[in-house]
CSV table of C-alpha atoms in Angstrom, one decimal:
chain,number,residue,atom,x,y,z
A,299,MET,CA,-64.2,76.9,-160.3
A,300,TYR,CA,-65.6,79.8,-162.6
A,301,THR,CA,-68.4,81.4,-164.2
A,302,ILE,CA,-67.7,81.6,-167.8
A,303,VAL,CA,-69.4,85.2,-169.9
A,304,PHE,CA,-69.4,84.3,-173.4
A,305,ILE,CA,-70.2,86.7,-175.9
A,306,VAL,CA,-70.9,86.1,-179.3
A,307,PHE,CA,-71.6,88.4,-181.4
A,308,LEU,CA,-73.0,89.3,-184.8
A,309,ILE,CA,-72.0,91.5,-187.3
A,310,PRO,CA,-71.8,91.8,-191.0
A,311,SER,CA,-68.5,90.6,-192.9
A,312,PHE,CA,-68.4,93.8,-194.0
A,313,PHE,CA,-68.7,95.9,-190.8
A,314,SER,CA,-65.7,94.2,-190.6
A,315,SER,CA,-63.5,96.0,-193.0
A,316,LEU,CA,-65.2,99.1,-192.4
A,317,LEU,CA,-64.7,98.4,-188.2
A,318,LEU,CA,-62.2,101.5,-187.4
A,319,TYR,CA,-63.0,104.6,-189.2
A,320,SER,CA,-59.6,107.8,-191.3
A,321,GLN,CA,-59.0,108.9,-187.7
A,322,ILE,CA,-58.2,106.6,-186.0
A,323,ASN,CA,-55.9,103.4,-186.2
A,324,VAL,CA,-55.3,101.0,-183.8
A,325,TYR,CA,-51.9,98.9,-183.5
A,326,PHE,CA,-50.8,96.3,-181.4
A,327,THR,CA,-47.8,94.3,-181.1
A,328,ASP,CA,-48.3,90.0,-181.0
A,329,PRO,CA,-44.9,88.4,-179.2
A,330,TYR,CA,-46.9,84.3,-180.1
A,331,ASN,CA,-47.3,85.6,-184.6
A,332,ASP,CA,-43.7,84.8,-186.5
A,333,VAL,CA,-43.8,88.7,-187.6
A,334,PRO,CA,-43.8,89.7,-183.6
A,335,SER,CA,-44.5,93.6,-184.9
A,336,ILE,CA,-47.4,93.0,-186.6
A,337,SER,CA,-50.8,92.5,-185.4
A,338,PHE,CA,-54.2,90.1,-187.2
A,339,LEU,CA,-55.9,92.7,-184.5
A,340,SER,CA,-54.3,96.2,-185.9
A,341,THR,CA,-57.5,98.0,-187.8
A,342,ALA,CA,-54.2,98.7,-190.2
A,343,LYS,CA,-52.6,96.0,-191.5
A,344,LYS,CA,-49.0,96.6,-191.1
A,345,PRO,CA,-45.6,96.2,-188.4
A,346,ILE,CA,-45.6,98.6,-186.1
A,347,ASP,CA,-42.9,99.9,-186.4
A,348,PHE,CA,-43.6,100.8,-190.2
A,349,ALA,CA,-46.7,102.1,-189.0
A,350,LEU,CA,-44.7,105.1,-186.6
A,351,LYS,CA,-42.4,105.3,-189.4
A,352,ASP,CA,-45.6,106.1,-192.4
A,353,PHE,CA,-46.8,108.4,-189.6
A,354,ILE,CA,-43.3,110.1,-189.4
A,355,ASP,CA,-43.3,109.8,-193.2
A,356,SER,CA,-46.3,111.8,-194.1
A,357,VAL,CA,-45.1,114.3,-192.3
A,358,SER,CA,-44.3,117.6,-194.9
A,359,PRO,CA,-41.1,120.0,-195.0
A,360,GLN,CA,-41.0,123.3,-193.0
A,361,THR,CA,-44.0,121.6,-190.4
A,362,THR,CA,-43.0,121.0,-187.4
A,363,MET,CA,-43.2,117.8,-185.5
A,364,TYR,CA,-42.9,117.6,-181.3
A,365,VAL,CA,-41.6,113.8,-180.2
A,366,CYS,CA,-42.3,113.3,-176.5
A,367,ILE,CA,-40.9,109.5,-175.4
A,368,TYR,CA,-39.1,107.4,-173.2
A,369,GLU,CA,-37.1,105.2,-174.9
A,370,VAL,CA,-35.5,104.6,-178.1
A,371,ASN,CA,-33.6,102.3,-180.5
A,372,ASN,CA,-35.1,101.3,-183.4
A,373,THR,CA,-33.5,101.9,-186.7
A,374,THR,CA,-36.5,102.5,-188.6
A,375,ILE,CA,-37.8,104.6,-186.4
A,376,THR,CA,-34.8,106.7,-185.7
A,377,THR,CA,-33.9,106.2,-189.7
A,378,ALA,CA,-37.2,108.5,-190.5
A,379,ILE,CA,-36.3,111.3,-187.7
A,380,ASP,CA,-33.6,111.4,-189.5
A,381,THR,CA,-35.2,111.5,-193.2
A,382,ALA,CA,-38.0,113.8,-191.6
A,383,VAL,CA,-35.5,116.2,-190.3
A,384,ASN,CA,-33.0,116.0,-193.5
A,385,ARG,CA,-36.4,116.9,-195.7
A,386,ARG,CA,-36.6,120.6,-193.7
A,387,VAL,CA,-38.7,118.7,-190.6
A,388,LYS,CA,-38.6,121.1,-187.1
A,389,ILE,CA,-38.3,118.6,-184.9
A,390,TYR,CA,-38.1,118.6,-181.0
A,391,ALA,CA,-38.1,116.1,-179.1
A,392,ILE,CA,-37.7,115.3,-175.3
A,393,PHE,CA,-36.7,112.5,-173.8
A,394,GLY,CA,-36.2,110.7,-170.8
A,395,LYS,CA,-32.9,110.9,-169.3
A,396,ASP,CA,-30.6,107.6,-170.2
A,397,VAL,CA,-32.0,107.8,-173.7
A,398,SER,CA,-28.9,108.1,-175.7
A,399,THR,CA,-28.9,110.3,-178.6
A,400,SER,CA,-26.3,108.8,-180.9
A,401,VAL,CA,-28.5,106.6,-182.6
A,402,PHE,CA,-29.4,109.7,-184.2
A,403,LYS,CA,-27.1,110.7,-187.3
A,404,SER,CA,-28.9,113.5,-187.7
A,405,SER,CA,-29.0,117.2,-185.8
A,406,PHE,CA,-32.4,119.0,-183.7
A,407,GLU,CA,-33.4,119.9,-180.7
A,408,TYR,CA,-33.9,118.1,-177.7
A,409,LYS,CA,-34.2,117.9,-174.1
A,410,LYS,CA,-33.3,114.9,-171.1
A,411,ILE,CA,-36.7,115.3,-168.3
A,412,GLY,CA,-36.3,112.9,-165.2
A,413,PHE,CA,-34.2,112.5,-162.5
A,414,SER,CA,-33.9,109.8,-159.5
A,415,SER,CA,-36.6,108.0,-159.1
A,416,GLN,CA,-39.0,110.5,-162.2
A,417,ILE,CA,-39.2,109.3,-165.4
A,418,MET,CA,-40.4,111.1,-168.3
A,419,HIS,CA,-42.3,107.9,-169.5
A,420,ASN,CA,-44.3,109.5,-172.8
A,421,LYS,CA,-44.5,107.9,-176.5
A,422,PHE,CA,-46.3,109.4,-178.1
A,423,VAL,CA,-45.6,111.6,-181.9
A,424,VAL,CA,-47.9,115.1,-182.4
A,425,VAL,CA,-47.1,116.8,-185.8
A,426,LYS,CA,-48.6,120.6,-184.9
A,427,SER,CA,-52.3,120.8,-185.7
A,428,SER,CA,-52.7,117.5,-187.4
A,429,LYS,CA,-52.3,114.3,-186.2
A,430,VAL,CA,-51.5,112.0,-183.0
A,431,TRP,CA,-49.4,108.7,-182.5
A,432,THR,CA,-49.8,107.3,-178.9
A,433,GLY,CA,-50.0,104.9,-176.1
A,434,SER,CA,-47.5,101.7,-174.4
A,435,TYR,CA,-45.0,101.7,-177.2
A,436,ASN,CA,-41.9,102.8,-176.8
A,437,PHE,CA,-39.7,102.9,-180.1
A,438,THR,CA,-37.3,99.9,-179.4
A,439,VAL,CA,-35.9,96.6,-180.7
A,440,SER,CA,-37.5,95.1,-177.4
A,441,ALA,CA,-41.4,96.9,-177.5
A,442,THR,CA,-41.4,95.7,-181.2
A,443,TYR,CA,-40.1,92.1,-181.7
A,444,ASP,CA,-40.4,90.9,-177.0
A,445,GLN,CA,-43.3,93.2,-176.2
A,446,ASP,CA,-47.0,92.9,-176.0
A,447,ASN,CA,-47.9,96.6,-176.6
A,448,PHE,CA,-50.6,99.0,-178.8
A,449,ALA,CA,-50.2,102.2,-179.9
A,450,LEU,CA,-53.1,104.9,-181.6
A,451,GLU,CA,-52.7,106.9,-184.9
A,452,ILE,CA,-55.5,110.1,-184.1
A,453,PHE,CA,-55.8,112.1,-187.2
A,454,SER,CA,-57.3,114.9,-184.7
A,455,LYS,CA,-56.9,118.7,-185.4
A,456,GLU,CA,-58.4,119.9,-181.6
A,457,LEU,CA,-56.4,117.0,-180.1
A,458,ALA,CA,-53.0,117.7,-181.7
A,459,GLU,CA,-53.2,121.3,-180.0
A,460,ILE,CA,-54.0,119.3,-176.5
A,461,TYR,CA,-50.6,117.5,-177.5
A,462,GLU,CA,-48.0,120.3,-178.1
A,463,LYS,CA,-49.5,122.3,-174.6
A,464,ALA,CA,-48.9,119.8,-173.1
A,465,PHE,CA,-45.6,118.8,-175.0
A,466,LEU,CA,-44.2,123.1,-175.3
A,467,TYR,CA,-45.3,123.4,-171.3
A,468,MET,CA,-43.1,120.0,-170.2
A,469,TRP,CA,-40.1,122.4,-173.0
A,470,ASP,CA,-40.4,125.5,-170.8
A,471,HIS,CA,-41.4,124.2,-167.2
A,472,GLY,CA,-40.1,120.7,-166.8
A,473,ASN,CA,-42.6,119.5,-163.2
A,474,ASP,CA,-43.5,123.0,-162.3
A,475,ILE,CA,-47.2,121.5,-162.0
A,476,THR,CA,-47.5,125.6,-160.1
A,477,ILE,CA,-48.4,127.0,-163.5
A,478,SER,CA,-51.9,126.2,-163.1
A,479,THR,CA,-53.7,128.4,-165.5
A,480,ARG,CA,-51.2,127.1,-168.3
A,481,ILE,CA,-52.2,123.5,-167.9
A,482,ALA,CA,-55.7,123.8,-167.9
A,483,GLU,CA,-55.5,125.0,-171.8
A,484,PHE,CA,-54.0,121.0,-171.8
A,485,ASN,CA,-55.1,119.1,-169.1
A,486,ASN,CA,-58.8,117.2,-168.9
A,487,LYS,CA,-59.4,118.7,-172.2
A,488,SER,CA,-62.0,117.0,-175.0
A,489,VAL,CA,-61.8,116.1,-178.8
A,490,ASP,CA,-66.1,115.4,-180.7
A,491,PHE,CA,-65.3,113.0,-183.3
A,492,ILE,CA,-68.6,112.7,-186.4
A,493,ASP,CA,-68.7,109.2,-185.7
A,494,GLY,CA,-69.9,109.8,-182.4
A,495,THR,CA,-66.1,108.8,-180.2
A,496,LYS,CA,-65.2,111.4,-177.4
A,497,ILE,CA,-61.2,111.7,-176.5
A,498,THR,CA,-60.4,113.0,-173.0
A,499,VAL,CA,-56.8,113.2,-172.1
A,500,TYR,CA,-54.9,113.7,-168.9
A,501,PHE,CA,-51.0,114.5,-168.3
A,502,ASN,CA,-49.3,113.6,-165.7
A,503,PRO,CA,-47.1,114.9,-163.1
A,504,TYR,CA,-50.4,118.7,-163.9
A,505,SER,CA,-53.0,116.5,-163.6
A,506,GLN,CA,-54.2,117.6,-160.1
A,507,ASN,CA,-58.0,117.4,-159.7
A,508,PRO,CA,-58.4,114.5,-161.2
A,509,GLN,CA,-55.8,112.6,-160.0
A,510,LEU,CA,-54.4,110.4,-163.2
A,511,LYS,CA,-55.8,107.9,-160.4
A,512,ASN,CA,-59.5,109.0,-160.5
A,513,VAL,CA,-59.9,109.1,-163.7
A,514,LEU,CA,-59.9,105.5,-163.1
A,515,ILE,CA,-62.0,105.6,-160.1
A,516,ASP,CA,-64.4,108.5,-161.6
A,517,ASN,CA,-65.1,106.4,-164.8
A,518,TRP,CA,-66.0,103.4,-163.0
A,519,TYR,CA,-68.1,103.9,-159.5
A,520,ASP,CA,-69.8,106.8,-158.6
A,521,VAL,CA,-68.3,107.5,-154.6
A,522,PHE,CA,-71.0,110.1,-153.7
A,523,GLU,CA,-74.1,107.1,-154.5
A,524,GLU,CA,-71.1,104.3,-153.7
A,525,LYS,CA,-72.9,102.0,-156.1
A,526,PRO,CA,-71.3,101.9,-159.4
A,527,LYS,CA,-71.4,102.8,-163.3
A,528,ILE,CA,-69.6,99.8,-164.7
A,529,LYS,CA,-70.8,96.3,-165.1
A,530,ASN,CA,-68.0,94.8,-166.7
A,531,LEU,CA,-64.3,95.3,-166.9
A,532,TYR,CA,-61.2,93.9,-168.3
A,533,PHE,CA,-57.9,95.4,-167.8
A,534,THR,CA,-54.2,94.4,-169.3
A,535,VAL,CA,-51.8,96.4,-167.7
A,536,ALA,CA,-47.8,95.8,-166.8
A,537,TRP,CA,-47.3,97.5,-163.5
A,538,PHE,CA,-50.3,97.0,-160.3
A,539,THR,CA,-49.4,98.2,-157.6
A,540,LEU,CA,-51.0,101.2,-156.4
A,541,GLU,CA,-53.6,100.4,-153.4
A,542,ASP,CA,-56.6,102.9,-154.3
A,543,VAL,CA,-57.2,101.3,-157.1
A,544,SER,CA,-57.3,97.0,-156.2
A,545,ASP,CA,-59.8,98.9,-153.2
A,546,ILE,CA,-62.0,100.2,-155.8
A,547,ILE,CA,-62.1,96.9,-157.8
A,548,LYS,CA,-62.7,94.7,-154.9
A,549,MET,CA,-65.6,96.9,-154.1
A,550,LEU,CA,-66.1,96.8,-157.3
A,551,ARG,CA,-66.1,93.1,-156.9
A,552,ASP,CA,-68.7,93.8,-154.2
A,553,LYS,CA,-70.7,94.8,-156.2
A,554,ASN,CA,-71.1,92.2,-158.7
A,555,VAL,CA,-69.7,93.7,-161.0
A,556,ASP,CA,-67.5,90.4,-163.8
A,557,ILE,CA,-63.4,91.5,-163.6
A,558,PHE,CA,-60.9,89.4,-165.3
A,559,GLY,CA,-57.0,91.3,-164.9
A,560,ILE,CA,-54.3,90.1,-167.0
A,561,ILE,CA,-50.4,91.8,-165.3
A,562,ASP,CA,-47.4,90.7,-166.0
A,563,ASP,CA,-45.3,88.3,-164.4
A,564,ASP,CA,-42.8,90.7,-162.3
A,565,SER,CA,-42.1,90.3,-158.9
A,566,GLN,CA,-43.3,94.3,-158.3
A,567,ASN,CA,-46.9,92.2,-159.1
A,568,PHE,CA,-46.5,89.4,-156.7
A,569,SER,CA,-47.8,91.0,-153.6
A,570,MET,CA,-51.0,92.7,-155.3
A,571,TYR,CA,-51.7,89.6,-157.9
A,572,GLN,CA,-52.2,87.3,-154.0
A,573,LYS,CA,-54.2,90.0,-152.6
A,574,LEU,CA,-56.8,89.9,-155.3
A,575,ARG,CA,-57.0,86.9,-156.1
A,576,ASN,CA,-57.6,86.4,-152.5
A,577,TYR,CA,-60.2,88.1,-152.8
A,578,GLY,CA,-61.9,86.0,-155.7
A,579,ILE,CA,-61.1,88.8,-158.4
A,580,SER,CA,-60.1,87.0,-161.8
A,581,ILE,CA,-56.0,88.1,-162.7
A,582,TYR,CA,-53.9,86.4,-163.7
A,583,PHE,CA,-50.0,86.3,-165.0
A,584,ASP,CA,-49.5,86.8,-168.4
A,585,ALA,CA,-48.7,83.4,-170.2
A,586,ARG,CA,-45.1,84.8,-171.8
A,587,ARG,CA,-43.3,84.6,-167.4
A,588,THR,CA,-41.4,88.3,-168.5
A,589,PHE,CA,-40.6,86.1,-164.8
A,590,TYR,CA,-38.3,83.5,-166.9
A,591,GLY,CA,-36.6,86.3,-169.8
A,592,GLU,CA,-39.8,85.1,-172.1
A,593,GLY,CA,-40.3,89.3,-172.4
A,594,LEU,CA,-43.2,92.0,-170.7
A,595,MET,CA,-47.2,92.3,-171.2
A,596,HIS,CA,-46.5,95.9,-172.1
A,597,HIS,CA,-49.8,97.1,-171.9
A,598,LYS,CA,-51.8,100.0,-169.6
A,599,TYR,CA,-55.4,99.9,-170.3
A,600,CYS,CA,-58.5,98.8,-169.4
A,601,VAL,CA,-61.6,98.1,-171.6
A,602,VAL,CA,-66.0,98.8,-169.4
A,603,ASP,CA,-68.2,97.4,-171.0
A,604,PRO,CA,-67.4,97.0,-174.3
A,605,PHE,CA,-70.7,95.9,-177.1
A,606,THR,CA,-72.3,98.6,-174.5
A,607,LYS,CA,-73.5,101.9,-174.5
A,608,ASN,CA,-71.0,103.0,-172.3
A,609,ALA,CA,-68.5,101.1,-173.2
A,610,LYS,CA,-64.9,103.1,-172.6
A,611,VAL,CA,-61.4,102.1,-173.5
A,612,ILE,CA,-58.7,103.8,-170.6
A,613,CYS,CA,-55.5,103.9,-171.5
A,614,GLY,CA,-52.5,105.3,-172.3
A,615,SER,CA,-48.1,105.5,-171.3
A,616,ALA,CA,-49.4,105.1,-167.8
A,617,ASN,CA,-49.1,101.8,-165.5
A,618,TRP,CA,-51.0,101.5,-162.4
A,619,SER,CA,-48.9,102.5,-159.4
A,620,ASP,CA,-48.7,105.8,-156.9
A,621,ALA,CA,-45.2,106.5,-159.6
A,622,ALA,CA,-47.6,107.2,-162.8
A,623,LEU,CA,-51.5,107.9,-161.4
A,624,THR,CA,-50.5,110.5,-158.6
A,625,SER,CA,-49.8,113.6,-159.1
A,626,GLU,CA,-47.2,115.6,-157.3
A,627,SER,CA,-43.6,117.9,-158.8
A,628,ASN,CA,-41.7,114.4,-158.6
A,629,LYS,CA,-44.0,112.0,-160.0
A,630,ASN,CA,-43.5,110.3,-163.2
A,631,TYR,CA,-44.3,112.6,-166.6
A,632,GLU,CA,-46.9,110.6,-168.5
A,633,ASN,CA,-50.5,110.8,-170.7
A,634,LEU,CA,-53.6,109.1,-170.4
A,635,LEU,CA,-56.5,108.8,-172.5
A,636,VAL,CA,-60.3,108.5,-172.1
A,637,ILE,CA,-62.1,106.7,-175.7
A,638,GLU,CA,-66.0,105.9,-175.1
A,639,SER,CA,-66.2,104.4,-178.3
A,640,GLN,CA,-67.8,101.3,-179.2
A,641,LYS,CA,-66.1,99.9,-182.1
A,642,ILE,CA,-62.6,101.3,-180.3
A,643,ALA,CA,-63.4,99.6,-176.2
A,644,GLU,CA,-64.2,95.8,-179.3
A,645,VAL,CA,-60.3,96.7,-180.1
A,646,PHE,CA,-59.1,96.3,-177.6
A,647,TYR,CA,-61.8,93.9,-176.0
A,648,LYS,CA,-60.7,91.4,-178.6
A,649,GLU,CA,-56.7,92.1,-177.7
A,650,PHE,CA,-57.8,91.4,-173.7
A,651,LEU,CA,-58.8,87.9,-175.3
A,652,ARG,CA,-55.7,87.3,-176.5
A,653,LEU,CA,-54.0,87.9,-174.1
A,654,TYR,CA,-56.5,86.3,-171.7
A,655,ASN,CA,-56.9,83.0,-173.9
A,656,LYS,CA,-52.9,82.3,-173.8
A,657,THR,CA,-52.7,83.0,-170.8
A,658,VAL,CA,-56.1,81.1,-169.4
A,659,SER,CA,-55.5,78.2,-171.1
A,660,GLN,CA,-52.3,78.0,-169.0
A,661,GLN,CA,-52.6,78.8,-165.6
A,662,VAL,CA,-57.1,77.0,-165.2
A,663,SER,CA,-58.7,74.4,-167.0
A,664,THR,CA,-61.5,77.0,-168.5
A,665,SER,CA,-61.4,79.8,-170.8
A,666,LEU,CA,-62.9,81.2,-173.7
A,667,SER,CA,-60.6,79.0,-175.2
A,668,ASP,CA,-60.2,79.7,-179.1
A,669,GLU,CA,-61.6,75.9,-179.4
A,670,MET,CA,-64.9,77.0,-177.9
A,671,ILE,CA,-65.0,80.1,-179.9
A,672,GLU,CA,-64.5,77.2,-183.2
A,673,ASN,CA,-67.3,74.6,-182.2
A,674,ILE,CA,-69.9,77.3,-182.9
A,675,ILE,CA,-72.4,76.3,-185.3
A,676,PHE,CA,-75.6,78.5,-186.8
A,677,TYR,CA,-78.0,76.9,-188.8
A,678,PRO,CA,-80.2,77.3,-191.0
A,679,ASN,CA,-77.6,80.0,-192.9
A,680,PRO,CA,-79.0,82.4,-194.0
A,681,VAL,CA,-80.9,82.5,-191.1
A,682,LYS,CA,-85.1,83.2,-191.8
A,683,GLU,CA,-86.9,83.1,-189.2
A,684,LYS,CA,-85.1,81.9,-186.0
A,685,LEU,CA,-81.3,81.3,-185.5
A,686,ASN,CA,-80.9,78.1,-183.7
A,687,ILE,CA,-77.2,77.8,-181.8
A,688,LYS,CA,-74.8,74.4,-180.8
A,689,PHE,CA,-72.2,74.6,-179.3
A,690,LYS,CA,-70.2,72.1,-176.8
A,691,PRO,CA,-68.8,74.3,-173.7
A,692,ASN,CA,-65.8,72.3,-172.0
A,693,PHE,CA,-66.1,70.1,-168.8
A,694,SER,CA,-65.7,72.8,-166.2
A,695,VAL,CA,-67.8,75.6,-166.7
A,696,LYS,CA,-71.1,76.5,-165.5
A,697,GLU,CA,-72.7,79.5,-166.7
A,698,ILE,CA,-73.0,80.9,-170.4
A,699,LYS,CA,-74.8,84.0,-170.9
A,700,LEU,CA,-74.5,85.3,-174.5
A,701,LEU,CA,-75.2,88.5,-175.6
A,702,ILE,CA,-76.8,89.3,-179.3
A,703,VAL,CA,-75.6,91.8,-180.3
């Protein structure tokens, strides 16, 4: 039997339209949609590839733009890059080793990075001293229409300068992790925004202290005092195979942290799925079964304590694997952001719920279902001195927690 944590939050109607601000936009894909490249949860209502096109189209002539991408074949995006070259934008690109540059009709400077099992797995674009695009989204047709992905569009001179330094280090030194003074200029750096949001960014394989796995762990658990730093953890990750992370998740569960997770049903995840399920962790395979050819759940993020002052999103290009989260010269090129913001955490939490509702409705009989939410009645309306909340829960729900914010 499953315990349901049911959260009700009341916000003025105008607040939704001001949910995020001009500094940060969040985009999701939704393969269930008639137009999979756009999600109603995105903070700017446009298809994810057209949002990136607009990002590139806005770059002025003679401005430098850095592109660092694992895969690219979406012509909306390649055409935008070609057009940028034609209007004299200075473009430098780092591609994954298997990218075919024949998808571009223009010429610009580029390098391919990666060898053997090491992959250049970043998915970011930087406009010099202006803005950053990053996330789980590869610039491909399948990532746009067949997969669950997210992207962040962040308008910040300071963050753009951090990403520029990381890009130029990759360009000059590849996987050399020994030049620590230069690495310190871009790794584990934070930017504060005027609305109180704080973003700290890390880059693999250069992030040695802390390694990316410890970024996750240190935000969840105090290893010295042996107690959780959080009360709730929601994660959705395409590949989850690193035991160090699962061991901490088990410890959190033992200390009464509420944990819900979704992973892709790729065969590499089967062992971890079974171990965590057997331990009592509420982890599920995503609803659209990759194993049967229905498309990949490609997210890489977790949400910590949404709707609280401790709310965070930890996200980026990195799966929860040894190659992505540990730092040696043969490990993957990745970037990871820790975003401290109630508003952004709420957006990512809602995306988690979208996937969770689809997933759980197929795999168990109880869920945070759309039907339960739709059956809520608030009265009187408008509220005066007293608010009544009436709803009919699923027959097998044993506990409901209400958090009024």
